[in-house]
Amino acid sequence: MICPVITKVSADRIIGSGNVGVSLDLGITVSKINVSGNIAHIRDQKIPISDLKNLKEKMCYAVEDNKVKQIAFFSDETNLYYKLLPTKDWPTITLSSTPMHRFTFISPKEDTELKIREILPAKGRVLDTCCGLGYTAIMSAEHADEVHTFERDENVLRIASYNPHSQELFSSKKIHLHRESISSAIARLSDSYFDCIIHDPPTFKYAPELYSSEFHRELFRVLKKGGVLYHYCPSPQRTKGRTMYPRLIRQLRNSGFRNAEFHESSSGIRAVK
Ligand SMILES: C[S@@+](CC[C@H](N)C(=O)[O-])C[C@H]1O[C@@H](n2cnc3c(N)ncnc32)[C@H](O)[C@@H]1O
């Protein structure tokens, strides 16, 4: 079992009313918290009430070693600051303030549902190119037999290891987590192996190679005939009017895909081999 994860909202409930029901897993379940004197008993951890004061709203906290720790850190290697950011349902991860899911107008959970809807029925083998917090991998594993997901950044997986909503990524027998870059690993994947592909790259500046014609040709090669590709594409609002999807649609057509269409709802392109 992973350690309890709390937010300012749950901490304020513990401080305010003593023995209360509070979620220690970002909304999945509710646990009873006992407060005696100035100590809150959070599962087997003893936390001074003073440590629960002044938590930040836009932060998740792990309760471990009898301490309340931010689920956030800076990596010298990548020069990025990683943070698990609470939202109205599932948290998102930010890489130096850039969120990896939509969360302002729709939540990360809804964002994931809309992406998965594009490839339904996601039967057979699924390639999930960019793992992140594992939401697209976990949700496609509900329908598929086998999901292969790739993550090049260990720091992202370290954040995911604390996230209660990411746990199936590490426990599901259907999900194969590959800790490497898809841009090099794809060359080793067999032709026509996958029934569908979810390509959910970060914004262009973080991984331009994942928006290239060369990579699109590889996606086409590993997909079965009749298989469906969903390709996330930053929407016009997020790119301040510079629309990226017409170029991506052209590239996908040139790589052999047909019926390529941009869907505002999922902010991505659905195409068929
Ligand atoms: C938008 S997020 C993916 C969100 C994910 N689908 C989810 O459900 O949480 C993009 C992720 O791709 C990762 N990434 C970037 N380049 C990559 C590459 N070449 N291979 C694998 N992962 C990559 C980033 O580190 C980041 O975690």
Short mmCIF file of C-alpha atoms and ligand atoms in Angstrom, two decimals:
data_model
loop_
_atom_site.label_atom_id
_atom_site.label_comp_id
_atom_site.label_asym_id
_atom_site.label_seq_id
_atom_site.Cartn_x
_atom_site.Cartn_y
_atom_site.Cartn_z
CA MET A 1 0.00 0.00 0.00
CA ILE A 2 1.32 3.46 -0.87
CA CYS A 3 1.62 6.14 1.78
CA PRO A 4 -1.32 8.47 2.50
CA VAL A 5 -1.64 11.45 0.15
CA ILE A 6 -3.35 14.61 1.38
CA THR A 7 -4.09 18.11 0.14
CA LYS A 8 -4.80 21.40 1.90
CA VAL A 9 -8.52 20.56 1.77
CA SER A 10 -8.06 17.30 3.70
CA ALA A 11 -5.59 18.89 6.15
CA ASP A 12 -8.06 21.70 6.92
CA ARG A 13 -10.76 19.12 7.64
CA ILE A 14 -8.50 17.32 10.08
CA ILE A 15 -7.49 20.56 11.81
CA GLY A 16 -11.05 21.90 11.88
CA SER A 17 -13.12 19.06 13.21
CA GLY A 18 -10.94 16.47 14.83
CA ASN A 19 -12.18 12.92 14.33
CA VAL A 20 -13.41 13.14 10.76
CA GLY A 21 -13.66 11.15 7.55
CA VAL A 22 -10.98 12.30 5.14
CA SER A 23 -9.64 10.91 1.89
CA LEU A 24 -6.02 9.76 2.10
CA ASP A 25 -5.94 8.71 -1.55
CA LEU A 26 -7.20 11.76 -3.45
CA GLY A 27 -10.85 10.79 -3.44
CA ILE A 28 -10.80 7.03 -3.96
CA THR A 29 -11.80 6.13 -0.37
CA VAL A 30 -12.58 7.91 2.91
CA SER A 31 -10.70 7.08 6.12
CA LYS A 32 -11.39 7.99 9.72
CA ILE A 33 -8.69 10.21 11.20
CA ASN A 34 -8.21 10.24 14.95
CA VAL A 35 -6.93 13.38 16.59
CA SER A 36 -5.71 13.17 20.17
CA GLY A 37 -4.24 16.26 21.73
CA ASN A 38 -2.08 17.91 19.12
CA ILE A 39 -1.43 14.74 17.15
CA ALA A 40 -3.35 13.45 14.12
CA HIS A 41 -3.11 9.70 13.60
CA ILE A 42 -3.00 9.28 9.84
CA ARG A 43 -2.92 5.50 9.33
CA ASP A 44 0.21 4.49 11.28
CA GLN A 45 1.75 7.97 11.12
CA LYS A 46 1.71 10.47 13.98
CA ILE A 47 1.57 14.00 12.61
CA PRO A 48 1.66 17.13 14.79
CA ILE A 49 -1.37 19.31 13.96
CA SER A 50 1.01 22.24 13.45
CA ASP A 51 2.50 20.37 10.42
CA LEU A 52 -0.94 20.35 8.78
CA LYS A 53 -1.25 24.11 8.88
CA ASN A 54 -0.28 26.39 6.00
CA LEU A 55 -0.26 23.73 3.31
CA LYS A 56 -0.36 25.06 -0.27
CA GLU A 57 -3.58 24.70 -2.28
CA LYS A 58 -1.84 23.67 -5.50
CA MET A 59 0.19 20.83 -4.00
CA CYS A 60 -0.25 17.18 -2.99
CA TYR A 61 1.53 15.91 0.12
CA ALA A 62 2.77 12.45 1.06
CA VAL A 63 2.51 11.45 4.71
CA GLU A 64 5.57 9.30 5.40
CA ASP A 65 8.24 8.95 8.11
CA ASN A 66 5.83 10.85 10.43
CA LYS A 67 6.24 13.90 8.19
CA VAL A 68 4.16 15.78 5.63
CA LYS A 69 6.21 16.03 2.41
CA GLN A 70 5.48 17.88 -0.83
CA ILE A 71 5.10 15.58 -3.84
CA ALA A 72 7.35 17.84 -5.87
CA PHE A 73 11.05 18.09 -6.59
CA PHE A 74 13.62 19.62 -8.92
CA SER A 75 15.87 17.45 -11.09
CA ASP A 76 19.37 18.77 -11.88
CA GLU A 77 19.59 16.24 -14.68
CA THR A 78 16.59 17.47 -16.66
CA ASN A 79 16.52 20.99 -15.17
CA LEU A 80 12.78 20.57 -14.61
CA TYR A 81 10.56 20.94 -11.54
CA TYR A 82 8.09 18.04 -11.18
CA LYS A 83 4.91 18.39 -9.18
CA LEU A 84 1.69 16.44 -8.57
CA LEU A 85 -1.06 19.05 -8.84
CA PRO A 86 -4.49 18.37 -7.28
CA THR A 87 -7.57 19.01 -9.45
CA LYS A 88 -11.28 18.33 -8.97
CA ASP A 89 -10.70 14.59 -9.56
CA TRP A 90 -7.45 12.93 -10.67
CA PRO A 91 -4.31 14.99 -10.19
CA THR A 92 -2.13 16.10 -13.08
CA ILE A 93 1.66 16.34 -13.19
CA THR A 94 3.39 19.58 -14.13
CA LEU A 95 6.87 19.78 -15.64
CA SER A 96 8.14 23.24 -14.71
CA SER A 97 4.53 24.50 -14.65
CA THR A 98 3.47 22.81 -17.93
CA PRO A 99 0.57 20.44 -17.12
CA MET A 100 0.51 17.03 -18.81
CA HIS A 101 -3.32 16.86 -18.89
CA ARG A 102 -6.10 19.33 -19.56
CA PHE A 103 -7.52 20.40 -16.19
CA THR A 104 -9.00 23.91 -16.44
CA PHE A 105 -12.25 23.41 -18.36
CA ILE A 106 -12.31 19.63 -18.12
CA SER A 107 -10.64 17.42 -15.53
CA PRO A 108 -7.75 14.98 -16.17
CA LYS A 109 -10.22 12.11 -15.74
CA GLU A 110 -12.59 13.55 -18.37
CA ASP A 111 -9.59 14.38 -20.57
CA THR A 112 -8.50 10.73 -20.44
CA GLU A 113 -12.04 9.43 -21.06
CA LEU A 114 -12.35 11.59 -24.19
CA LYS A 115 -9.03 10.31 -25.53
CA ILE A 116 -9.92 6.67 -24.88
CA ARG A 117 -13.34 7.14 -26.50
CA GLU A 118 -11.50 7.88 -29.78
CA ILE A 119 -10.06 4.36 -29.96
CA LEU A 120 -13.02 2.37 -28.59
CA PRO A 121 -13.50 -0.57 -28.69
CA ALA A 122 -9.82 -0.73 -27.68
CA LYS A 123 -9.53 -4.49 -27.96
CA GLY A 124 -6.37 -6.54 -28.45
CA ARG A 125 -2.98 -4.85 -28.18
CA VAL A 126 -2.65 -1.15 -27.44
CA LEU A 127 0.45 1.01 -27.81
CA ASP A 128 0.41 3.96 -25.40
CA THR A 129 3.43 5.97 -26.52
CA CYS A 130 3.73 8.39 -23.59
CA CYS A 131 2.95 7.02 -20.16
CA GLY A 132 2.99 10.09 -17.90
CA LEU A 133 0.82 9.26 -14.89
CA GLY A 134 -0.44 6.16 -16.71
CA TYR A 135 -4.06 7.27 -17.07
CA THR A 136 -4.39 6.40 -20.78
CA ALA A 137 -2.62 3.06 -20.19
CA ILE A 138 -4.82 2.18 -17.21
CA MET A 139 -8.06 3.15 -18.94
CA SER A 140 -7.21 1.32 -22.15
CA ALA A 141 -6.35 -1.80 -20.11
CA GLU A 142 -10.05 -1.92 -19.11
CA HIS A 143 -10.82 -3.03 -22.67
CA ALA A 144 -7.56 -4.32 -24.15
CA ASP A 145 -5.68 -7.58 -23.62
CA GLU A 146 -2.23 -6.04 -23.58
CA VAL A 147 -1.03 -2.44 -23.22
CA HIS A 148 2.55 -1.34 -23.88
CA THR A 149 3.34 2.07 -22.43
CA PHE A 150 6.62 4.01 -22.66
CA GLU A 151 8.07 6.69 -20.39
CA ARG A 152 11.52 8.18 -20.92
CA ASP A 153 11.64 10.24 -17.72
CA GLU A 154 12.17 8.39 -14.39
CA ASN A 155 11.19 11.57 -12.52
CA VAL A 156 7.68 11.33 -13.95
CA LEU A 157 7.40 7.72 -12.78
CA ARG A 158 8.64 8.73 -9.32
CA ILE A 159 5.76 11.22 -9.10
CA ALA A 160 3.36 8.53 -10.42
CA SER A 161 4.53 6.13 -7.70
CA TYR A 162 2.96 8.47 -5.10
CA ASN A 163 -0.26 9.01 -7.04
CA PRO A 164 -3.11 6.76 -5.82
CA HIS A 165 -4.77 7.08 -9.25
CA SER A 166 -1.65 5.71 -11.01
CA GLN A 167 -1.21 2.53 -9.00
CA GLU A 168 -2.63 0.12 -11.59
CA LEU A 169 0.20 1.18 -13.85
CA PHE A 170 2.53 -0.72 -11.55
CA SER A 171 0.21 -3.59 -10.60
CA SER A 172 -1.86 -4.50 -13.68
CA LYS A 173 -0.74 -7.68 -15.42
CA LYS A 174 -2.05 -6.32 -18.71
CA ILE A 175 0.18 -3.22 -18.62
CA HIS A 176 3.80 -3.49 -19.75
CA LEU A 177 5.67 -0.38 -18.59
CA HIS A 178 8.81 0.31 -20.64
CA ARG A 179 11.14 2.81 -18.98
CA GLU A 180 12.64 4.16 -22.20
CA SER A 181 12.02 6.59 -25.03
CA ILE A 182 9.45 5.51 -27.58
CA SER A 183 11.29 7.44 -30.29
CA SER A 184 14.17 4.93 -30.22
CA ALA A 185 12.23 1.88 -28.94
CA ILE A 186 9.65 1.99 -31.75
CA ALA A 187 12.22 0.70 -34.25
CA ARG A 188 12.27 -2.63 -32.35
CA LEU A 189 8.47 -3.06 -32.41
CA SER A 190 7.11 -5.50 -35.00
CA ASP A 191 5.15 -4.48 -38.08
CA SER A 192 1.34 -4.52 -37.69
CA TYR A 193 1.56 -5.58 -34.02
CA PHE A 194 -0.96 -3.17 -32.43
CA ASP A 195 -4.73 -2.95 -32.78
CA CYS A 196 -4.72 0.69 -31.68
CA ILE A 197 -2.35 3.44 -30.67
CA ILE A 198 -2.74 6.31 -28.23
CA HIS A 199 -0.14 8.94 -28.98
CA ASP A 200 -0.29 11.50 -26.17
CA PRO A 201 2.97 13.45 -26.36
CA PRO A 202 3.81 16.51 -24.28
CA THR A 203 3.64 19.92 -25.98
CA PHE A 204 5.87 20.30 -29.03
CA LYS A 205 8.75 22.07 -27.26
CA TYR A 206 9.34 19.07 -24.95
CA ALA A 207 9.42 16.40 -27.66
CA PRO A 208 9.42 17.73 -31.26
CA GLU A 209 10.58 14.32 -32.55
CA LEU A 210 7.22 12.83 -31.52
CA TYR A 211 5.48 15.20 -33.99
CA SER A 212 7.78 14.33 -36.92
CA SER A 213 6.94 12.58 -40.23
CA GLU A 214 9.54 9.95 -39.45
CA PHE A 215 7.80 9.05 -36.19
CA HIS A 216 4.37 9.06 -37.88
CA ARG A 217 5.66 6.54 -40.45
CA GLU A 218 6.77 4.30 -37.58
CA LEU A 219 3.33 4.58 -35.94
CA PHE A 220 1.80 3.53 -39.25
CA ARG A 221 4.18 0.58 -39.58
CA VAL A 222 3.44 -0.92 -36.12
CA LEU A 223 -0.36 -0.53 -36.44
CA LYS A 224 -2.52 -3.31 -37.92
CA LYS A 225 -4.52 -2.65 -41.10
CA GLY A 226 -7.85 -1.18 -39.97
CA GLY A 227 -6.32 -0.16 -36.62
CA VAL A 228 -7.03 3.25 -35.11
CA LEU A 229 -4.60 5.97 -34.06
CA TYR A 230 -5.46 8.74 -31.62
CA HIS A 231 -2.89 11.58 -31.77
CA TYR A 232 -3.10 14.33 -29.15
CA CYS A 233 -2.61 17.76 -30.63
CA PRO A 234 -2.47 21.02 -28.68
CA SER A 235 -5.71 22.86 -29.49
CA PRO A 236 -5.80 26.31 -31.14
CA GLN A 237 -6.60 28.04 -27.82
CA ARG A 238 -3.55 26.54 -26.19
CA THR A 239 -1.26 27.43 -29.07
CA LYS A 240 -2.59 31.03 -29.18
CA GLY A 241 -4.19 30.64 -32.60
CA ARG A 242 -1.29 28.83 -34.27
CA THR A 243 -3.09 25.70 -35.34
CA MET A 244 -0.93 22.65 -35.49
CA TYR A 245 -3.44 20.04 -36.51
CA PRO A 246 -3.67 20.82 -40.28
CA ARG A 247 0.06 20.12 -40.61
CA LEU A 248 -0.23 16.95 -38.53
CA ILE A 249 -3.18 15.73 -40.59
CA ARG A 250 -1.15 16.28 -43.78
CA GLN A 251 1.79 14.38 -42.32
CA LEU A 252 -0.42 11.50 -41.17
CA ARG A 253 -1.98 11.26 -44.66
CA ASN A 254 1.48 11.27 -46.24
CA SER A 255 2.46 8.45 -43.88
CA GLY A 256 -0.45 6.34 -45.16
CA PHE A 257 -3.22 7.04 -42.62
CA ARG A 258 -6.75 7.68 -43.89
CA ASN A 259 -9.83 9.44 -42.47
CA ALA A 260 -7.61 11.72 -40.34
CA GLU A 261 -9.82 14.24 -38.52
CA PHE A 262 -9.22 16.70 -35.71
CA HIS A 263 -11.72 16.41 -32.84
CA GLU A 264 -12.01 19.45 -30.58
CA SER A 265 -13.52 17.38 -27.75
CA SER A 266 -10.43 15.21 -27.27
CA SER A 267 -8.06 17.82 -28.69
CA GLY A 268 -6.64 15.23 -31.01
CA ILE A 269 -6.70 13.55 -34.38
CA ARG A 270 -8.32 10.19 -35.03
CA ALA A 271 -6.96 8.33 -38.03
CA VAL A 272 -7.18 4.81 -39.45
CA LYS A 273 -4.61 2.58 -41.16
C1 LIG B 1 1.10 14.39 -21.96
S1 LIG B 1 2.05 13.32 -20.95
C2 LIG B 1 1.24 11.78 -21.16
C3 LIG B 1 0.04 11.62 -20.26
C4 LIG B 1 -0.38 10.20 -20.15
N1 LIG B 1 -0.93 9.70 -21.38
C5 LIG B 1 -1.32 9.96 -18.98
O1 LIG B 1 -2.35 9.34 -19.19
O2 LIG B 1 -1.01 10.40 -17.86
C6 LIG B 1 3.52 13.10 -21.90
C7 LIG B 1 4.57 12.21 -21.25
O3 LIG B 1 5.45 11.75 -22.28
C8 LIG B 1 6.73 11.63 -21.76
N2 LIG B 1 7.65 11.60 -22.90
C9 LIG B 1 8.18 12.63 -23.58
N3 LIG B 1 8.96 12.18 -24.59
C10 LIG B 1 8.91 10.83 -24.54
C11 LIG B 1 9.50 9.79 -25.31
N4 LIG B 1 10.31 10.06 -26.34
N5 LIG B 1 9.22 8.52 -24.98
C12 LIG B 1 8.39 8.22 -23.95
N6 LIG B 1 7.83 9.17 -23.17
C13 LIG B 1 8.07 10.46 -23.47
C14 LIG B 1 6.85 12.83 -20.84
O4 LIG B 1 7.89 12.63 -19.90
C15 LIG B 1 5.47 12.87 -20.21
O5 LIG B 1 5.44 12.14 -19.03
#
